[in-house]
Amino acid sequence: VQLQASGGGLVHPGGSLTLSCAVSGSGQFIPNINSLGWYRQIPGNQRELVASMAPGGRAYYEDSVKGRFTISKSNSEVFLRMNGLKPEDTAVYYCHADIRGPTGVLYDYWGQGTQVTVSS
């Protein structure tokens, strides 16, 4: 299973970015995705959950991003639309997937991280 993230960059305060993450399997293997999410990490800090989407489409948002960020999913791709960006949103953003294996066990997979910098 591979997660390929993209969409980071430099943006002014108040600006917007959309992150994308495509989940794929090797050859004919189609991952059985349980949940998808976005985390972020600032150097020296722990990785924190920003937004996630559970089976059935229920979304969770960390308090500081509620009303500004929107998580969405299309097939095997997850998006994070970020509006009203603030300097404190600056971080490396990672996409995450819980993939259900053939025995029902959930496995964690991570994308490679994409830098978001909010600065004037």
PDB file of C-alpha atoms in Angstrom, residues 2-68:
ATOM      1  CA  GLN A   2       1.275   3.438  -0.895  1.00  0.00           C
ATOM      2  CA  LEU A   3       0.037   6.875   0.091  1.00  0.00           C
ATOM      3  CA  GLN A   4       1.158   9.716  -2.178  1.00  0.00           C
ATOM      4  CA  ALA A   5       0.530  13.184  -0.776  1.00  0.00           C
ATOM      5  CA  SER A   6       0.735  16.469  -2.644  1.00  0.00           C
ATOM      6  CA  GLY A   7      -0.459  20.064  -2.549  1.00  0.00           C
ATOM      7  CA  GLY A   8       1.663  21.734   0.093  1.00  0.00           C
ATOM      8  CA  GLY A   9       3.364  25.057  -0.414  1.00  0.00           C
ATOM      9  CA  LEU A  10       3.845  28.613   0.755  1.00  0.00           C
ATOM     10  CA  VAL A  11       0.767  30.766   1.271  1.00  0.00           C
ATOM     11  CA  HIS A  12       0.011  34.133   2.867  1.00  0.00           C
ATOM     12  CA  PRO A  13      -2.094  34.318   6.026  1.00  0.00           C
ATOM     13  CA  GLY A  14      -5.755  34.054   5.106  1.00  0.00           C
ATOM     14  CA  GLY A  15      -4.963  32.053   1.995  1.00  0.00           C
ATOM     15  CA  SER A  16      -6.066  28.570   0.981  1.00  0.00           C
ATOM     16  CA  LEU A  17      -4.491  25.284  -0.019  1.00  0.00           C
ATOM     17  CA  THR A  18      -5.832  21.859  -0.869  1.00  0.00           C
ATOM     18  CA  LEU A  19      -3.843  18.768   0.047  1.00  0.00           C
ATOM     19  CA  SER A  20      -4.415  15.512  -1.800  1.00  0.00           C
ATOM     20  CA  CYS A  21      -3.442  11.955  -0.952  1.00  0.00           C
ATOM     21  CA  ALA A  22      -3.902   8.978  -3.234  1.00  0.00           C
ATOM     22  CA  VAL A  23      -4.026   5.485  -1.728  1.00  0.00           C
ATOM     23  CA  SER A  24      -2.949   2.671  -3.999  1.00  0.00           C
ATOM     24  CA  GLY A  25      -1.992  -0.976  -3.838  1.00  0.00           C
ATOM     25  CA  SER A  26       0.571  -3.037  -5.710  1.00  0.00           C
ATOM     26  CA  GLY A  27      -0.557  -4.615  -8.958  1.00  0.00           C
ATOM     27  CA  GLN A  28      -4.214  -5.710  -8.811  1.00  0.00           C
ATOM     28  CA  PHE A  29      -4.443  -5.318  -5.031  1.00  0.00           C
ATOM     29  CA  ILE A  30      -7.125  -2.833  -3.962  1.00  0.00           C
ATOM     30  CA  PRO A  31      -6.673  -1.648  -0.378  1.00  0.00           C
ATOM     31  CA  ASN A  32      -9.660  -2.109   1.930  1.00  0.00           C
ATOM     32  CA  ILE A  33      -9.685   1.396   3.428  1.00  0.00           C
ATOM     33  CA  ASN A  34     -11.240   1.753   6.857  1.00  0.00           C
ATOM     34  CA  SER A  35     -10.513   5.391   7.649  1.00  0.00           C
ATOM     35  CA  LEU A  36      -8.452   8.248   6.250  1.00  0.00           C
ATOM     36  CA  GLY A  37      -6.978  11.278   7.921  1.00  0.00           C
ATOM     37  CA  TRP A  38      -4.500  14.116   7.974  1.00  0.00           C
ATOM     38  CA  TYR A  39      -1.931  14.771  10.693  1.00  0.00           C
ATOM     39  CA  ARG A  40       0.604  17.543  11.055  1.00  0.00           C
ATOM     40  CA  GLN A  41       3.899  17.890  12.834  1.00  0.00           C
ATOM     41  CA  ILE A  42       6.027  20.851  13.848  1.00  0.00           C
ATOM     42  CA  PRO A  43       9.726  20.136  14.538  1.00  0.00           C
ATOM     43  CA  GLY A  44      10.138  19.170  18.180  1.00  0.00           C
ATOM     44  CA  ASN A  45       6.435  18.398  18.632  1.00  0.00           C
ATOM     45  CA  GLN A  46       4.401  15.231  18.398  1.00  0.00           C
ATOM     46  CA  ARG A  47       2.396  14.515  15.300  1.00  0.00           C
ATOM     47  CA  GLU A  48      -1.194  15.631  15.865  1.00  0.00           C
ATOM     48  CA  LEU A  49      -4.443  14.637  14.216  1.00  0.00           C
ATOM     49  CA  VAL A  50      -5.946  17.471  12.190  1.00  0.00           C
ATOM     50  CA  ALA A  51      -8.924  15.813  10.523  1.00  0.00           C
ATOM     51  CA  SER A  52     -10.165  12.324   9.817  1.00  0.00           C
ATOM     52  CA  MET A  53     -12.986  10.567   8.043  1.00  0.00           C
ATOM     53  CA  ALA A  54     -14.428   7.402   9.504  1.00  0.00           C
ATOM     54  CA  PRO A  55     -16.293   4.690   7.622  1.00  0.00           C
ATOM     55  CA  GLY A  56     -19.647   6.092   6.590  1.00  0.00           C
ATOM     56  CA  GLY A  57     -18.213   9.560   6.066  1.00  0.00           C
ATOM     57  CA  ARG A  58     -18.316  11.000   9.575  1.00  0.00           C
ATOM     58  CA  ALA A  59     -15.620  13.656   9.900  1.00  0.00           C
ATOM     59  CA  TYR A  60     -13.577  14.715  12.916  1.00  0.00           C
ATOM     60  CA  TYR A  61     -11.682  17.996  13.206  1.00  0.00           C
ATOM     61  CA  GLU A  62      -9.171  19.239  15.726  1.00  0.00           C
ATOM     62  CA  ASP A  63     -10.619  22.291  17.494  1.00  0.00           C
ATOM     63  CA  SER A  64      -8.221  24.852  16.010  1.00  0.00           C
ATOM     64  CA  VAL A  65      -9.174  23.974  12.413  1.00  0.00           C
ATOM     65  CA  LYS A  66     -12.952  23.630  12.793  1.00  0.00           C
ATOM     66  CA  GLY A  67     -14.747  25.867  10.338  1.00  0.00           C
ATOM     67  CA  ARG A  68     -11.584  26.409   8.284  1.00  0.00           C
TER      68      ARG A  68
END
